[in-house]
């Protein structure tokens, strides 16, 4: 199954000269201080980009974790597991699920300051013997080093799961172009705030809606001053493969990182509402990450 975001190139996939050009377009204050002069990688700072800064957005890959629903003491820290170590819930086979956004954390994005982030989610909705691609976009304003003010934001309501599971994708675009920011304001209107409600039968309007949404995202990602920062594909199934991802109710964490994350060193603390080091709750997860929730759909 191919990715709907395969044509979107995130900044972590750029070569060093391309990164320098993009950061100059965005007037990144930390790197160029808003200077208009030509700046090359072999400049006053010396060396290549990676020699003098290592931002969280430079990675093109993601690492995944899972937090189970809390069923007893709501004040106790919750363990985080790798998605392949979780037992799948096979009662979700051919069932319907809801997907909600619980956390969008921007540790650092290109451009600095307050970010206008276009977040797009895509999935395959299983209808009888066929699949229809569905997508939903929303924009969030997030200060650097903080999380968007959202919990439980509806994305897909009543998504139909197939016999093999469900595929889920996400992309983020940092929008600095002022004209594009005006376009994004349309996504903040009420018709776009309730998520995409899906049925058990084919919906003729879904295909053109999805095409338009993906077209806008791809256009935004290529525009001057804008840049795609994150994208990931997560196939949730029932195999419980060591390197796979099991479909089960709970929270999934997608962290923009290159190195493996040892989830046994981290916990989620409900009293803080944060992911922290098990041995030091002042050390938070200093990456860009998305946390979404899967739950069973009920009429």
XYZ file of C-alpha atoms in Angstrom:
299
model
C 0.000 0.000 0.000
C 1.622 3.246 -1.134
C 1.788 6.378 0.985
C -0.555 9.247 0.127
C 2.237 11.592 1.219
C 4.935 10.030 -0.962
C 5.288 13.258 -3.005
C 5.842 15.436 0.069
C 9.512 16.021 0.876
C 10.224 16.908 4.508
C 13.153 19.142 5.421
C 14.995 16.169 6.933
C 15.255 14.758 3.396
C 16.899 17.916 2.022
C 20.589 18.132 1.227
C 22.623 20.677 3.204
C 22.553 23.433 0.533
C 18.763 23.036 0.230
C 18.382 23.334 4.010
C 20.401 26.560 3.997
C 18.206 28.052 1.260
C 14.991 27.063 3.023
C 16.098 28.448 6.396
C 17.034 31.719 4.722
C 13.607 31.890 3.052
C 11.982 31.370 6.448
C 14.332 33.893 8.113
C 15.128 31.401 10.838
C 16.311 33.623 13.738
C 18.519 31.035 15.423
C 20.481 30.167 12.305
C 20.630 33.357 10.278
C 19.303 36.009 12.613
C 16.968 37.233 9.875
C 19.904 38.343 7.732
C 19.191 38.974 4.067
C 22.776 38.494 2.884
C 23.797 35.365 1.015
C 24.828 32.700 3.491
C 26.510 29.445 2.612
C 27.179 26.397 4.715
C 30.882 27.239 4.706
C 30.238 30.576 6.415
C 31.384 32.358 9.523
C 30.069 29.640 11.776
C 32.357 27.168 10.023
C 31.719 23.656 8.801
C 28.555 21.989 7.630
C 25.148 22.487 9.187
C 25.351 19.367 11.307
C 28.650 20.552 12.771
C 27.104 23.490 14.567
C 23.493 22.678 15.244
C 21.396 19.575 15.643
C 17.693 20.543 15.590
C 14.899 18.029 16.249
C 13.411 18.706 12.797
C 16.450 17.379 10.900
C 15.270 13.756 11.067
C 13.175 12.207 8.316
C 12.321 9.151 10.440
C 9.992 8.487 13.374
C 10.017 6.106 16.335
C 6.778 4.758 17.766
C 5.504 3.977 21.239
C 2.238 2.945 22.879
C 0.446 3.851 26.124
C -2.397 1.582 27.263
C -5.673 3.021 28.603
C -5.503 3.575 32.354
C -7.894 1.269 34.193
C -7.019 1.615 37.876
C -4.993 4.236 39.773
C -5.077 7.334 37.591
C -2.188 8.958 39.478
C 0.351 6.212 38.863
C 2.953 6.589 36.081
C 2.108 4.579 32.979
C 4.654 2.521 31.112
C 5.357 3.137 27.427
C 5.930 0.178 25.119
C 7.217 -0.297 21.615
C 4.260 -0.842 19.280
C 5.448 -4.340 18.343
C 5.473 -5.463 21.987
C 1.740 -4.869 22.429
C -0.850 -7.639 22.183
C -3.310 -6.783 19.384
C -7.036 -6.599 20.050
C -8.441 -8.987 17.448
C -12.012 -7.984 18.330
C -11.255 -4.806 16.339
C -10.960 -6.863 13.148
C -13.682 -5.623 10.727
C -14.906 -3.256 13.460
C -15.076 0.557 13.502
C -12.757 2.857 15.424
C -12.305 6.522 16.286
C -8.991 8.321 15.946
C -8.400 11.495 17.948
C -5.418 13.803 18.325
C -4.312 14.120 21.958
C -0.972 15.903 21.620
C 0.967 17.909 19.037
C 4.295 18.944 20.539
C 6.673 21.273 18.720
C 10.061 21.172 20.402
C 11.640 23.054 17.506
C 10.525 23.745 13.936
C 12.300 25.813 11.269
C 11.512 29.517 11.442
C 11.303 29.959 15.214
C 8.618 31.706 17.276
C 4.951 30.771 16.953
C 4.296 28.172 14.272
C 1.215 27.794 12.096
C 1.207 24.040 11.568
C -0.973 22.366 8.953
C -1.519 18.802 10.173
C -2.998 16.275 7.754
C -4.116 12.761 8.615
C -4.863 10.054 6.081
C -6.168 6.495 6.325
C -7.842 3.732 4.328
C -11.507 3.231 5.100
C -12.502 -0.399 4.452
C -15.873 -0.566 2.669
C -17.047 -4.101 1.821
C -14.340 -5.480 -0.501
C -12.816 -2.105 -1.366
C -10.883 0.660 0.354
C -11.394 4.398 0.066
C -8.633 6.843 0.951
C -9.733 9.482 3.438
C -7.906 12.532 4.751
C -8.527 15.331 7.216
C -6.542 18.535 7.761
C -6.481 21.074 10.555
C -4.224 23.965 11.481
C -2.796 24.678 14.929
C -0.791 27.586 16.322
C 1.981 26.302 18.549
C 4.775 28.159 20.327
C 8.225 26.641 20.094
C 8.920 24.239 22.955
C 5.211 23.823 23.703
C 2.213 21.696 22.757
C -0.938 22.772 20.951
C -3.889 23.449 23.256
C -5.814 20.350 22.228
C -6.868 17.029 23.753
C -9.212 14.558 22.095
C -9.477 16.461 18.808
C -11.597 14.287 16.449
C -9.878 13.155 13.260
C -11.746 10.096 11.971
C -15.003 8.983 13.574
C -16.229 5.495 12.663
C -13.229 4.472 10.535
C -13.839 0.971 9.174
C -11.054 -1.512 9.959
C -10.296 -4.300 7.483
C -9.519 -7.928 8.245
C -5.778 -7.160 8.119
C -5.899 -3.955 10.168
C -5.697 -0.285 9.238
C -3.049 2.032 7.766
C -2.646 5.520 9.207
C -0.526 8.450 8.012
C 0.277 11.947 9.202
C 2.162 14.945 7.813
C 2.909 18.415 9.170
C 3.716 21.575 7.213
C 5.106 24.690 8.880
C 3.343 27.598 7.131
C 5.062 31.003 7.242
C 3.809 32.438 3.945
C 1.273 35.132 4.914
C -0.989 34.492 1.921
C -1.112 30.797 2.774
C -1.908 31.584 6.401
C -5.070 33.319 5.179
C -6.050 30.133 3.344
C -5.459 28.103 6.493
C -7.998 30.223 8.359
C -10.712 28.413 6.374
C -9.705 25.188 8.110
C -10.573 26.795 11.439
C -14.221 27.260 10.469
C -16.851 25.031 12.089
C -17.306 22.555 9.169
C -13.688 21.451 9.609
C -13.637 21.152 13.389
C -15.655 17.986 13.951
C -13.393 15.480 12.220
C -14.351 13.262 9.312
C -17.403 11.136 10.105
C -17.374 7.919 8.107
C -20.128 5.473 7.209
C -20.240 1.754 6.504
C -21.122 2.423 2.862
C -19.190 4.268 0.169
C -19.507 8.062 0.251
C -19.194 9.631 -3.226
C -18.062 12.975 -1.798
C -15.093 11.441 0.047
C -12.846 10.919 -2.999
C -12.939 14.521 -4.313
C -12.692 15.890 -0.758
C -9.578 13.785 -0.167
C -8.047 14.843 -3.494
C -8.619 18.522 -2.697
C -7.185 18.159 0.809
C -4.055 16.375 -0.389
C -3.654 18.885 -3.214
C -3.698 21.797 -0.760
C -1.168 20.067 1.505
C 1.255 19.348 -1.345
C 0.942 22.923 -2.620
C 1.559 24.378 0.844
C 4.614 22.165 1.361
C 6.265 23.495 -1.805
C 5.534 27.190 -1.343
C 8.173 29.810 -0.566
C 8.713 30.230 3.215
C 6.781 27.010 3.970
C 8.287 23.609 4.665
C 7.077 20.093 5.420
C 8.627 18.929 8.686
C 7.155 15.567 9.658
C 5.508 12.629 7.943
C 5.035 9.047 9.015
C 3.181 5.912 7.973
C 1.951 3.460 10.598
C 0.346 0.176 9.606
C -1.584 -1.269 12.560
C -2.352 -4.985 12.278
C -3.139 -8.133 14.273
C 0.097 -10.098 13.768
C 1.991 -9.020 16.910
C 5.203 -9.067 14.884
C 8.322 -7.981 16.775
C 9.031 -5.132 14.352
C 5.407 -4.329 13.541
C 2.657 -2.298 15.194
C -0.390 -3.894 16.809
C -3.888 -2.449 16.575
C -5.363 -1.954 20.030
C -7.188 0.779 21.910
C -4.915 3.350 23.521
C -2.460 6.122 22.659
C 0.197 5.896 19.961
C 3.249 8.167 20.058
C 5.119 9.138 16.875
C 8.438 10.815 17.734
C 10.574 12.547 15.112
C 13.937 10.980 15.880
C 16.801 9.163 14.212
C 18.090 7.133 17.143
C 16.172 4.326 18.800
C 14.251 5.416 21.888
C 14.431 3.084 24.870
C 10.843 3.353 26.058
C 11.657 1.496 29.283
C 13.430 4.691 30.397
C 10.294 6.800 29.926
C 6.845 6.959 31.529
C 3.700 8.999 31.151
C 2.827 10.843 34.378
C -0.921 11.605 34.545
C -0.479 14.156 37.335
C 1.870 16.158 35.082
C 0.210 15.296 31.785
C 3.685 14.707 30.367
C 6.103 12.044 29.164
C 9.175 12.161 31.408
C 12.257 10.153 32.298
C 11.419 7.409 34.778
C 14.304 8.421 37.050
C 13.950 12.190 36.599
C 10.512 13.698 36.031
C 12.084 17.081 35.234
C 13.473 15.593 31.993
C 10.722 15.731 29.384
C 10.647 14.249 25.881
C 12.557 16.922 23.929
C 11.490 15.952 20.414
C 8.769 16.904 17.978
C 6.002 14.361 18.434
C 2.374 13.526 17.750
C 0.161 11.450 20.047
C -3.105 10.082 18.713
C -5.702 7.859 20.345
C -7.535 4.813 19.012
C -10.868 3.855 20.587
C -13.751 1.599 19.645
C -16.591 3.334 17.813
C -19.999 3.190 19.472
C -23.289 4.312 17.948
